[in-house]
Amino acid sequence: MFISRQLARRTSLRVSRRWSHSPAAALSGLNSVTEEDLAHFAKILPPTAILSTLSPSATPAAELEPFNNDWMNKYHGRSTTVLKPRTTQEVSEIVKWCNQRRIGIVPQGGNTGLVGGGVPVKDELVLSLSNMTKIRAFDDVSGILVADAGCILQSLSDFLTPHNHIVPLDLGAKGSCQIGGNVSTNAGGLRLLRYGSLHGSVLGLEVVLPDGTILDQLTSLRKDNTGYDLKQLFIGAEGTLGVVTGVSILAAPAPQASNNVMLALPKFENVLPLFKETKRQLSEILSAFEFMDRTVYDLAVKHGQGRALDPSDVEGAECFVLVETSGGKREHDEEKLNSLLESLMEAEQPLINTGVLATSPAQFSALWAIREGLTEAVSKEGKAYKYDISVPLHKFKEVVDKTKEHLRQKDLLHDNAVKHVVGYGHVGDGNLHLNVVAAQYTPEIEAALEPFIYELVASYKGSISAEHGIGVMKTHALQYSKSPTSIEWMKRIKALFDPNGIMNPGKVLP
Ligand code: FAD
Ligand code: MLT
Ligand code: ZN
């Protein structure tokens, strides 16, 4: 349903008022790190765990750049100091000091976040978890894995392989992102359809609260109904309520067989009937159903992600769907997948033009590499404005088309401004990644996109963030997806945990 014109006008008025909110305002009462602070940190950490342009460390500023700039090189901080604690106790002592001294802290994992949440707004201290990489315990009967927050997702996955288990989360950034960052962003990823959200699979957390207290909720229990489930507050809090130092997560049994197939579709309208039919026929073995439009597929090919399909396979395709199955018995799964493909190809009005089925592990990986490489391809092509939205599935194409048309009307759809508007995403989760690929980030393009896109999403009763979070990018737009009452209670929770506002200031809350 579309919002009424009156409501739309009220919404945009409210937005323009909040537009003036500057994330830097959240830092107004906070102090910069001084040489005295550094002297104190030197009592907690070895010199190798302190990077600071201040004396006596005098680290060259260039060494701090990877911590001050985000993955897209869109958000830039000016921190003088990065600390890399090795234990929860060290984190606690650092945080306690910062709280007493009113120094802002940005917890940082792999710095692969896409909303500017992991880099400072100004000169807050960066607390990098990259030295906390211990796997604390794994029980191959229950599947419960307990690990330091700084463990890289891929390394957890590698650890679990010989134990016949997998992390119930997978994403293109797995080689760099950390489990603590995943939890803090409530990352969704490529197989949420199968394994559900981290709100379900994370069993416990260890968190250093803003006053330095260690909150040990690192339970390994599948069931625990003893009052409020505090850990849920930190899942998706983007570092605004505390520092996650340990994670207990329920690993899934490794599938005995995995297959995938790239389907080429003549038109977008076929995606939903295809999803329905795929679910019906594959049922319990369906583990991913990922959509990409033609333009973004072509960008992946252009920038060398994965191995391109044969020209005959992509001819006339308006979009693609990557389907993955994971099950317990290869013959059974292959039979199901083959019969799905046969029925799709032989239908009187086929939903697909063609399907490319992986027949070797190398082909399986190559097909996934196309999908996982979309983010990188888009970044290589230009400066991406990334919107990760939840909208009804049948609106995916409309969102892309309307955005394109809106930019065209503003004379911004050409090679010197916006080069492409593309859509891809997790159909199974109703999550569309709308990417506007520009030659440069410019205020003019941003003004054309926002609040236009947020209003469009609100008109579908969608969410302005399905998985990447709010970070610094969308604080001003939170009210498109949260009611004033919800925002008020979020602010109260923040004030309760972090009365001095030191934890990731300027992020999430308007
Ligand atoms: P960072 O970027 O370092 O931090 C992200 C946020 O979490 C920041 O607010 C930071 O302050 C906070 N944080 C980090 N660690 C901690 C901690 N230990 N305690 C408290 N707060 C912390 N996201 C998806 O959801 N699905 C995808 O499919 C997906 N694919 C991606 C593919 C690529 C190529 C890239 C570059 C990104 C992708 N992302 C995806 C976004 C990103 O990878 C995820 O948000 C990821 O979970 C971030 O983890 P990180 O360790 O890099 O966190
Ligand atoms: C994805 O699904 O590929 C990720 O969320 C990253 C992106 O949106 O580019
Ligand atoms: Zn995604």
Coordinates of C-alpha atoms and ligand atoms in Angstrom, one line a residue:
M1 CA 0.0 0.0 0.0
F2 CA 1.3 3.5 -0.8
I3 CA 1.4 6.0 1.9
S4 CA -1.0 8.9 1.5
R5 CA 0.4 12.1 0.0
Q6 CA -0.2 13.8 3.3
L7 CA 1.7 11.2 5.3
A8 CA 4.5 11.3 2.8
R9 CA 4.7 15.1 3.2
R10 CA 4.8 14.7 6.9
T11 CA 7.5 12.0 6.7
S12 CA 9.7 14.1 4.5
L13 CA 9.3 17.1 6.8
R14 CA 10.3 15.0 9.7
V15 CA 13.3 13.7 7.7
S16 CA 14.5 17.1 6.6
R17 CA 14.4 18.2 10.3
R18 CA 16.5 15.2 11.3
W19 CA 18.7 15.7 8.2
S20 CA 20.5 18.4 10.2
H21 CA 21.6 15.7 12.8
S22 CA 25.3 15.3 12.5
P23 CA 26.8 12.0 13.9
A24 CA 29.7 14.2 15.1
A25 CA 27.2 15.8 17.6
A26 CA 27.2 12.5 19.5
L27 CA 30.9 13.1 20.2
S28 CA 30.5 16.5 21.6
G29 CA 31.1 15.5 25.3
L30 CA 33.9 13.1 24.5
N31 CA 37.7 13.5 24.8
S32 CA 40.5 12.8 22.5
V33 CA 43.2 10.2 23.4
T34 CA 46.2 11.9 24.9
E35 CA 49.8 10.9 25.6
E36 CA 48.8 10.3 29.2
D37 CA 46.2 7.8 28.1
L38 CA 48.7 6.1 25.9
A39 CA 51.0 5.8 28.9
H40 CA 48.2 4.1 30.7
F41 CA 47.5 1.7 27.8
A42 CA 51.1 0.8 27.8
K43 CA 50.6 -0.7 31.2
I44 CA 47.9 -3.0 29.9
L45 CA 49.2 -4.0 26.4
P46 CA 52.6 -4.8 24.9
P47 CA 54.0 -2.1 22.4
T48 CA 53.1 -4.3 19.5
A49 CA 49.4 -4.1 20.4
I50 CA 49.4 -0.3 20.3
L51 CA 49.4 1.7 17.1
S52 CA 49.4 5.4 17.8
T53 CA 50.6 8.5 16.0
L54 CA 51.0 10.0 19.5
S55 CA 54.3 9.9 21.4
P56 CA 56.0 7.8 22.4
S57 CA 54.6 5.2 19.9
A58 CA 54.8 7.6 16.9
T59 CA 53.4 5.1 14.5
P60 CA 53.3 6.5 10.9
A61 CA 49.8 7.7 10.1
A62 CA 49.7 5.5 7.0
E63 CA 49.7 2.4 9.3
L64 CA 46.4 3.6 10.8
E65 CA 44.7 4.2 7.5
P66 CA 43.2 0.7 7.2
F67 CA 41.5 1.2 10.5
N68 CA 40.3 4.8 9.7
N69 CA 38.8 4.0 6.2
D70 CA 36.1 1.5 5.5
W71 CA 36.0 -1.3 2.9
M72 CA 34.3 1.0 0.3
N73 CA 36.6 3.9 1.1
K74 CA 33.5 5.9 1.6
Y75 CA 33.7 6.7 5.4
H76 CA 36.8 8.2 6.9
G77 CA 37.9 8.6 10.5
R78 CA 40.8 10.4 12.1
S79 CA 41.7 8.2 15.0
T80 CA 45.2 8.6 16.4
T81 CA 45.2 5.3 18.3
V82 CA 44.4 1.7 17.6
L83 CA 44.6 -0.9 20.4
K84 CA 44.7 -4.6 19.8
P85 CA 44.0 -6.4 23.1
R86 CA 44.6 -10.2 23.3
T87 CA 42.2 -11.1 26.2
T88 CA 38.8 -10.2 27.5
Q89 CA 40.5 -8.9 30.7
E90 CA 42.6 -6.4 28.6
V91 CA 39.5 -5.3 26.8
S92 CA 37.8 -4.7 30.1
E93 CA 40.7 -2.6 31.5
I94 CA 40.9 -0.5 28.3
V95 CA 37.1 0.1 28.2
K96 CA 37.0 1.0 32.0
W97 CA 39.7 3.6 31.5
C98 CA 38.0 5.1 28.4
N99 CA 34.8 5.3 30.3
Q100 CA 36.4 7.2 33.2
R101 CA 38.2 9.5 30.7
R102 CA 35.1 9.8 28.4
I103 CA 37.0 8.6 25.4
G104 CA 34.9 7.3 22.5
I105 CA 35.6 3.7 21.4
V106 CA 34.9 2.1 18.0
P107 CA 35.0 -1.7 18.2
Q108 CA 36.4 -3.0 15.0
G109 CA 36.4 -6.5 13.5
G110 CA 37.4 -7.2 10.0
N111 CA 36.2 -3.7 8.8
T112 CA 34.1 -5.2 6.0
G113 CA 30.9 -3.4 7.2
L114 CA 29.1 -1.5 4.5
V115 CA 27.4 1.3 6.5
G116 CA 30.4 3.0 8.1
G117 CA 29.8 1.5 11.5
G118 CA 33.3 0.2 12.1
V119 CA 35.3 3.3 11.5
P120 CA 35.5 6.4 13.7
V121 CA 33.4 9.5 13.0
K122 CA 36.2 11.7 14.3
D123 CA 39.2 10.6 16.4
E124 CA 37.6 7.9 18.6
L125 CA 39.9 5.1 19.8
V126 CA 39.7 2.0 17.6
L127 CA 39.5 -1.2 19.5
S128 CA 40.5 -3.9 17.1
L129 CA 39.6 -7.5 18.0
S130 CA 42.1 -8.9 15.5
N131 CA 44.4 -10.3 18.2
M132 CA 41.6 -12.3 19.9
T133 CA 41.6 -15.4 17.7
K134 CA 41.4 -18.4 20.0
I135 CA 38.9 -21.2 19.5
R136 CA 37.9 -21.8 23.1
A137 CA 35.9 -25.1 22.8
F138 CA 34.1 -27.3 20.3
D139 CA 31.8 -30.2 21.2
D140 CA 31.2 -32.4 18.2
V141 CA 28.2 -34.1 19.7
S142 CA 26.1 -30.9 20.4
G143 CA 27.8 -28.9 17.6
I144 CA 28.5 -26.0 20.0
L145 CA 31.5 -23.8 19.1
V146 CA 32.9 -21.2 21.5
A147 CA 35.4 -18.8 20.1
D148 CA 37.0 -15.4 20.6
A149 CA 35.2 -12.6 18.8
G150 CA 38.2 -11.8 16.6
C151 CA 38.1 -15.2 14.9
I152 CA 37.8 -14.8 11.1
L153 CA 34.7 -16.5 9.7
Q154 CA 36.7 -18.5 7.2
S155 CA 39.1 -19.8 9.9
L156 CA 36.1 -21.0 12.0
S157 CA 34.8 -22.7 8.9
D158 CA 38.2 -24.3 8.2
F159 CA 38.4 -25.4 11.8
L160 CA 35.0 -27.1 11.7
T161 CA 35.5 -28.9 8.3
P162 CA 37.4 -32.0 9.8
H163 CA 34.7 -32.1 12.5
N164 CA 32.0 -32.5 9.9
H165 CA 30.3 -29.2 10.9
I166 CA 29.8 -25.8 9.3
V167 CA 29.3 -22.3 10.7
P168 CA 25.6 -21.6 10.1
L169 CA 26.5 -18.3 8.3
D170 CA 28.3 -17.7 5.0
L171 CA 29.1 -14.4 3.2
G172 CA 31.3 -13.1 0.5
A173 CA 33.5 -11.3 3.1
K174 CA 34.2 -14.5 5.0
G175 CA 38.0 -14.2 4.4
S176 CA 38.1 -11.0 6.5
C177 CA 35.1 -10.5 8.6
Q178 CA 35.1 -11.7 12.2
I179 CA 32.5 -13.6 14.1
G180 CA 32.2 -10.7 16.6
G181 CA 31.5 -8.4 13.7
N182 CA 29.0 -10.8 12.2
V183 CA 27.2 -11.0 15.5
S184 CA 27.4 -7.3 16.0
T185 CA 25.8 -6.6 12.6
N186 CA 23.5 -9.6 12.8
A187 CA 24.9 -10.6 9.4
G188 CA 22.5 -12.5 7.2
G189 CA 24.4 -13.9 4.2
L190 CA 23.9 -16.5 1.6
R191 CA 22.3 -19.3 3.6
L192 CA 20.0 -17.6 6.0
L193 CA 17.2 -19.3 4.1
R194 CA 18.5 -22.6 5.4
Y195 CA 20.1 -21.9 8.8
G196 CA 18.1 -18.9 10.1
S197 CA 19.3 -15.7 11.7
L198 CA 22.1 -15.3 14.3
H199 CA 19.4 -14.5 16.8
G200 CA 18.6 -18.2 16.7
S201 CA 22.0 -19.8 16.2
V202 CA 24.0 -17.7 18.7
L203 CA 23.6 -19.4 22.1
G204 CA 25.7 -17.1 24.2
L205 CA 27.9 -14.1 24.3
E206 CA 30.7 -12.6 26.4
V207 CA 30.5 -8.9 26.3
V208 CA 32.6 -6.1 27.9
L209 CA 30.1 -3.4 29.0
P210 CA 30.8 0.3 28.6
D211 CA 32.0 0.6 32.2
G212 CA 34.4 -2.3 31.8
T213 CA 32.3 -5.0 33.5
I214 CA 32.5 -8.4 31.9
L215 CA 29.0 -9.8 31.2
D216 CA 29.5 -13.5 30.9
Q217 CA 26.6 -15.0 29.1
L218 CA 28.7 -17.5 27.3
T219 CA 26.3 -20.3 27.9
S220 CA 26.5 -23.5 25.8
L221 CA 22.9 -24.4 26.5
R222 CA 20.4 -24.9 23.7
K223 CA 17.5 -24.1 26.1
D224 CA 17.6 -21.5 28.8
N225 CA 14.4 -19.7 29.8
T226 CA 15.7 -17.9 32.9
G227 CA 14.3 -14.4 32.3
Y228 CA 15.4 -11.7 29.9
D229 CA 17.7 -13.0 27.1
L230 CA 20.2 -10.2 27.3
K231 CA 22.5 -11.5 24.6
Q232 CA 19.9 -10.7 22.0
L233 CA 20.4 -7.0 22.6
F234 CA 24.0 -7.2 21.5
I235 CA 23.2 -9.1 18.3
G236 CA 22.9 -6.3 15.8
A237 CA 23.9 -3.5 18.2
E238 CA 26.8 -2.6 16.0
G239 CA 29.1 -2.0 18.9
T240 CA 26.9 0.7 20.5
L241 CA 26.2 -1.3 23.7
G242 CA 29.5 -3.0 24.5
V243 CA 32.4 -5.0 23.0
V244 CA 31.6 -8.6 22.1
T245 CA 34.7 -10.7 23.1
G246 CA 33.4 -14.3 23.0
V247 CA 30.7 -16.1 21.0
S248 CA 29.0 -19.4 21.5
I249 CA 27.3 -20.6 18.4
L250 CA 25.5 -23.7 17.3
A251 CA 27.4 -25.1 14.3
A252 CA 25.3 -27.1 11.8
P253 CA 26.2 -30.7 10.6
A254 CA 28.1 -30.4 7.3
P255 CA 26.0 -31.5 4.4
Q256 CA 27.1 -34.7 2.8
A257 CA 26.4 -33.4 -0.6
S258 CA 26.1 -29.9 -2.1
N259 CA 25.1 -29.0 -5.6
N260 CA 24.3 -25.7 -7.4
V261 CA 22.8 -24.5 -10.6
M262 CA 22.7 -21.1 -12.2
L263 CA 19.4 -20.5 -13.9
A264 CA 18.9 -17.9 -16.6
L265 CA 15.5 -16.3 -16.7
P266 CA 13.9 -14.5 -19.6
K267 CA 12.1 -12.1 -17.3
F268 CA 12.0 -11.0 -13.7
E269 CA 8.3 -11.9 -13.4
N270 CA 9.4 -15.6 -13.5
V271 CA 11.5 -15.3 -10.3
L272 CA 8.7 -15.8 -7.8
P273 CA 6.9 -18.7 -9.6
L274 CA 10.4 -20.2 -9.9
F275 CA 11.0 -19.8 -6.2
K276 CA 7.7 -21.3 -5.4
E277 CA 8.3 -24.3 -7.6
T278 CA 11.9 -24.7 -6.4
K279 CA 10.8 -24.8 -2.8
R280 CA 8.0 -27.3 -3.6
Q281 CA 10.3 -29.7 -5.4
L282 CA 13.5 -29.4 -3.4
S283 CA 11.9 -28.8 0.0
E284 CA 14.4 -29.7 2.8
I285 CA 17.5 -29.7 0.6
L286 CA 17.2 -26.2 -0.7
S287 CA 19.9 -24.1 0.9
A288 CA 20.2 -20.9 -1.1
F289 CA 18.1 -19.1 -3.7
E290 CA 20.1 -16.0 -4.8
F291 CA 18.9 -13.5 -7.4
M292 CA 21.0 -11.2 -9.6
D293 CA 19.8 -9.0 -12.5
R294 CA 21.5 -9.0 -15.8
T295 CA 23.4 -5.7 -15.3
V296 CA 25.1 -6.9 -12.2
Y297 CA 25.9 -10.3 -13.7
D298 CA 27.6 -8.5 -16.6
L299 CA 29.6 -6.5 -14.1
A300 CA 30.7 -9.6 -12.4
V301 CA 31.9 -11.0 -15.7
K302 CA 33.5 -7.8 -16.7
H303 CA 35.5 -7.6 -13.5
G304 CA 36.5 -11.3 -13.6
Q305 CA 34.4 -12.8 -10.7
G306 CA 33.9 -16.5 -11.1
R307 CA 33.8 -18.0 -14.6
A308 CA 31.3 -16.5 -17.1
L309 CA 28.6 -18.8 -18.5
D310 CA 28.7 -19.5 -22.2
P311 CA 27.2 -16.7 -24.3
S312 CA 24.5 -19.1 -25.5
D313 CA 23.5 -19.7 -21.9
V314 CA 23.0 -16.0 -21.1
E315 CA 21.4 -15.0 -24.4
G316 CA 18.1 -13.3 -23.7
A317 CA 18.4 -13.6 -20.0
E318 CA 17.0 -10.6 -18.0
C319 CA 18.2 -12.1 -14.7
F320 CA 19.7 -15.1 -13.0
V321 CA 19.1 -17.2 -9.9
L322 CA 21.7 -19.3 -8.2
V323 CA 20.1 -22.3 -6.5
E324 CA 22.0 -24.5 -4.0
T325 CA 21.1 -27.7 -2.5
S326 CA 22.7 -29.3 0.6
G327 CA 21.6 -32.6 1.8
G328 CA 22.5 -36.0 3.3
K329 CA 22.7 -38.2 0.2
R330 CA 24.2 -37.2 -3.1
E331 CA 22.1 -39.5 -5.4
H332 CA 18.9 -38.4 -3.7
D333 CA 19.8 -34.7 -4.0
E334 CA 21.0 -35.0 -7.6
E335 CA 17.8 -36.8 -8.6
K336 CA 15.7 -34.1 -7.1
L337 CA 17.7 -31.3 -8.7
N338 CA 17.7 -33.0 -12.1
S339 CA 14.0 -33.6 -12.0
L340 CA 13.5 -29.9 -11.1
L341 CA 15.6 -28.9 -14.0
E342 CA 13.8 -31.3 -16.4
S343 CA 10.4 -30.1 -15.3
L344 CA 11.5 -26.5 -15.7
M345 CA 12.9 -27.0 -19.2
E346 CA 10.0 -29.1 -20.4
A347 CA 7.2 -26.9 -19.1
E348 CA 4.9 -25.5 -21.8
Q349 CA 5.7 -22.0 -20.7
P350 CA 9.2 -22.4 -19.3
L351 CA 10.2 -20.2 -16.4
I352 CA 13.8 -20.4 -17.4
N353 CA 15.9 -20.2 -20.6
T354 CA 18.5 -22.5 -19.4
G355 CA 20.3 -23.9 -16.4
V356 CA 24.0 -24.4 -15.9
L357 CA 24.5 -27.2 -13.4
A358 CA 27.9 -27.6 -11.6
T359 CA 29.3 -31.0 -12.3
S360 CA 32.6 -30.7 -10.3
P361 CA 33.7 -29.0 -7.1
A362 CA 35.6 -26.4 -9.3
Q363 CA 32.4 -25.5 -11.2
F364 CA 30.4 -25.4 -7.9
S365 CA 32.9 -22.8 -6.6
A366 CA 33.0 -20.9 -9.9
L367 CA 29.2 -20.4 -9.9
W368 CA 29.3 -19.2 -6.3
A369 CA 32.2 -16.9 -7.1
I370 CA 30.0 -15.0 -9.5
R371 CA 27.4 -14.4 -6.8
E372 CA 29.9 -13.8 -4.0
G373 CA 31.9 -11.5 -6.3
L374 CA 29.1 -9.1 -7.0
T375 CA 30.1 -6.7 -4.2
E376 CA 33.6 -6.5 -5.4
A377 CA 32.6 -6.1 -9.0
V378 CA 30.3 -3.2 -8.2
S379 CA 33.2 -1.6 -6.2
K380 CA 35.6 -2.0 -9.1
E381 CA 33.1 -0.4 -11.5
G382 CA 32.6 2.7 -9.5
K383 CA 31.5 4.3 -6.2
A384 CA 28.5 2.3 -4.9
Y385 CA 25.6 3.7 -3.0
K386 CA 24.5 0.5 -1.3
Y387 CA 20.9 0.0 0.0
D388 CA 20.1 -3.3 1.6
I389 CA 16.4 -3.3 1.9
S390 CA 13.6 -5.6 2.7
V391 CA 10.6 -5.2 0.4
P392 CA 7.9 -7.6 -0.8
L393 CA 9.5 -10.0 -3.4
H394 CA 7.3 -8.9 -6.2
K395 CA 8.6 -5.3 -5.8
F396 CA 12.3 -6.1 -6.3
K397 CA 12.3 -5.0 -10.0
E398 CA 10.0 -2.1 -9.4
V399 CA 12.4 -0.6 -6.8
V400 CA 15.3 -0.8 -9.3
D401 CA 13.2 0.5 -12.2
K402 CA 11.7 3.4 -10.1
T403 CA 15.2 4.4 -8.9
K404 CA 16.5 4.4 -12.4
E405 CA 13.6 6.5 -13.7
H406 CA 14.0 8.9 -10.8
L407 CA 17.7 9.4 -11.6
R408 CA 16.9 9.7 -15.3
Q409 CA 14.4 12.5 -14.6
K410 CA 17.1 14.3 -12.6
D411 CA 19.5 13.9 -15.5
L412 CA 21.8 11.9 -13.3
L413 CA 21.7 8.6 -15.3
H414 CA 24.8 8.8 -17.5
D415 CA 28.4 7.8 -17.4
N416 CA 29.6 10.9 -15.6
A417 CA 27.1 10.6 -12.7
V418 CA 25.2 7.3 -12.1
K419 CA 26.5 4.5 -14.4
H420 CA 24.3 1.7 -13.3
V421 CA 21.4 0.9 -11.0
V422 CA 21.5 -2.8 -10.2
G423 CA 19.7 -5.3 -8.0
Y424 CA 20.7 -8.6 -6.5
G425 CA 20.0 -10.3 -3.2
H426 CA 18.6 -13.0 -1.1
V427 CA 15.1 -13.8 -2.5
G428 CA 14.5 -16.4 0.2
D429 CA 14.8 -13.6 2.8
G430 CA 13.0 -10.9 0.9
N431 CA 16.2 -8.9 0.9
L432 CA 17.1 -6.8 -2.1
H433 CA 20.5 -5.2 -2.6
L434 CA 19.9 -2.1 -4.6
N435 CA 23.2 -0.7 -5.7
V436 CA 23.6 2.7 -7.4
V437 CA 27.0 2.7 -9.1
A438 CA 28.3 6.2 -9.6
A439 CA 31.4 7.7 -11.1
Q440 CA 32.0 9.6 -7.9
Y441 CA 30.3 10.0 -4.5
T442 CA 28.6 13.5 -4.9
P443 CA 26.2 15.4 -2.7
E444 CA 23.9 15.8 -5.7
I445 CA 23.5 12.0 -6.3
E446 CA 23.1 11.4 -2.6
A447 CA 20.4 14.1 -2.4
A448 CA 18.6 12.5 -5.3
L449 CA 18.7 9.1 -3.7
E450 CA 17.8 10.0 -0.1
P451 CA 15.2 10.2 1.1
F452 CA 13.7 9.0 -2.2
I453 CA 14.7 5.4 -1.6
Y454 CA 13.8 5.4 2.1
E455 CA 10.3 6.8 1.2
L456 CA 9.9 4.1 -1.5
V457 CA 10.8 1.4 1.0
A458 CA 8.4 2.9 3.6
S459 CA 5.7 2.9 1.1
Y460 CA 6.0 -0.9 0.7
K461 CA 6.2 -1.2 4.6
G462 CA 9.7 -2.6 4.1
S463 CA 12.9 -2.2 6.1
I464 CA 15.7 0.3 5.3
S465 CA 18.2 -2.3 6.4
A466 CA 17.7 -6.0 6.0
E467 CA 21.2 -7.0 6.9
H468 CA 24.0 -4.4 6.8
G469 CA 22.7 -2.4 9.7
I470 CA 22.4 1.4 10.3
G471 CA 26.0 2.4 11.1
V472 CA 26.6 6.0 10.4
M473 CA 25.0 5.8 7.0
K474 CA 21.3 5.6 8.0
T475 CA 21.0 7.1 11.5
H476 CA 18.9 10.0 10.1
A477 CA 16.6 7.5 8.3
L478 CA 15.9 5.1 11.2
Q479 CA 12.4 6.5 11.6
Y480 CA 11.4 5.0 8.2
S481 CA 11.6 1.6 9.8
K482 CA 11.2 2.2 13.5
S483 CA 8.3 4.0 15.3
P484 CA 9.1 7.0 17.5
T485 CA 8.2 4.7 20.5
S486 CA 10.8 2.1 19.4
I487 CA 13.4 4.7 18.9
E488 CA 12.7 6.2 22.3
W489 CA 13.1 2.8 23.9
M490 CA 16.3 2.1 22.0
K491 CA 17.7 5.4 23.3
R492 CA 16.7 4.5 26.8
I493 CA 18.5 1.1 26.5
K494 CA 21.6 2.9 25.1
A495 CA 21.6 5.3 28.0
L496 CA 21.2 2.5 30.5
F497 CA 24.2 0.6 29.3
D498 CA 26.3 3.5 28.2
P499 CA 25.4 6.6 30.1
N500 CA 28.5 8.4 29.0
G501 CA 27.9 7.6 25.3
I502 CA 31.4 6.2 24.7
M503 CA 30.5 3.1 22.7
N504 CA 30.6 3.7 19.0
P505 CA 29.3 7.2 19.2
G506 CA 27.3 8.6 16.3
K507 CA 26.2 5.1 15.1
V508 CA 22.7 3.5 14.9
L509 CA 20.7 6.1 16.9
P510 CA 19.7 9.5 15.5
Ligands
FAD1 P1 33.3 -4.6 11.1 O1 33.0 -4.0 9.7 O2 34.6 -4.4 11.7 O3 32.2 -3.9 12.1 C1 30.9 -3.8 11.8 C2 30.1 -3.3 13.0 O4 30.2 -4.1 14.1 C3 30.6 -1.9 13.5 O5 29.6 -1.2 13.9 C4 31.6 -2.3 14.6 O6 31.7 -1.3 15.6 C5 30.9 -3.5 15.2 N1 31.7 -4.6 15.7 C6 32.7 -5.3 15.1 N2 33.2 -6.2 15.9 C7 32.6 -6.0 17.1 C8 32.8 -6.6 18.4 N3 33.6 -7.6 18.6 N4 32.0 -6.1 19.4 C9 31.1 -5.1 19.2 N5 31.0 -4.5 18.1 C10 31.7 -5.0 17.0 N6 26.7 -8.6 5.3 C11 25.6 -9.5 5.4 O7 24.9 -9.4 6.4 N7 25.4 -10.4 4.5 C12 26.3 -10.6 3.4 O8 26.0 -11.4 2.6 C13 27.4 -9.7 3.3 N8 28.3 -9.9 2.3 C14 29.4 -9.1 2.2 C15 30.3 -9.2 1.2 C16 31.3 -8.4 1.1 C17 32.3 -8.6 -0.1 C18 31.5 -7.3 2.0 C19 32.7 -6.4 1.9 C20 30.6 -7.2 3.0 C21 29.6 -8.0 3.2 N9 28.6 -7.9 4.2 C22 27.6 -8.7 4.3 C23 28.8 -6.8 5.2 C24 29.8 -7.3 6.3 O9 30.7 -8.2 5.9 C25 29.1 -7.8 7.5 O10 28.4 -6.7 8.1 C26 30.1 -8.4 8.6 O11 29.2 -9.1 9.5 C27 30.9 -7.4 9.3 O12 31.9 -8.1 10.1 P2 33.3 -7.3 10.4 O13 34.1 -8.2 11.3 O14 34.0 -6.9 9.2 O15 32.8 -6.1 11.2
MLT2 C1 25.7 -9.6 -0.5 O1 24.6 -10.1 -0.4 O2 26.4 -9.8 -1.5 C2 26.2 -8.7 0.6 O3 25.2 -8.3 1.5 C3 27.0 -7.5 0.2 C4 26.4 -6.6 -0.8 O4 25.3 -6.1 -0.5 O5 27.1 -6.2 -1.7
ZN3 ZN 23.5 -9.6 1.3

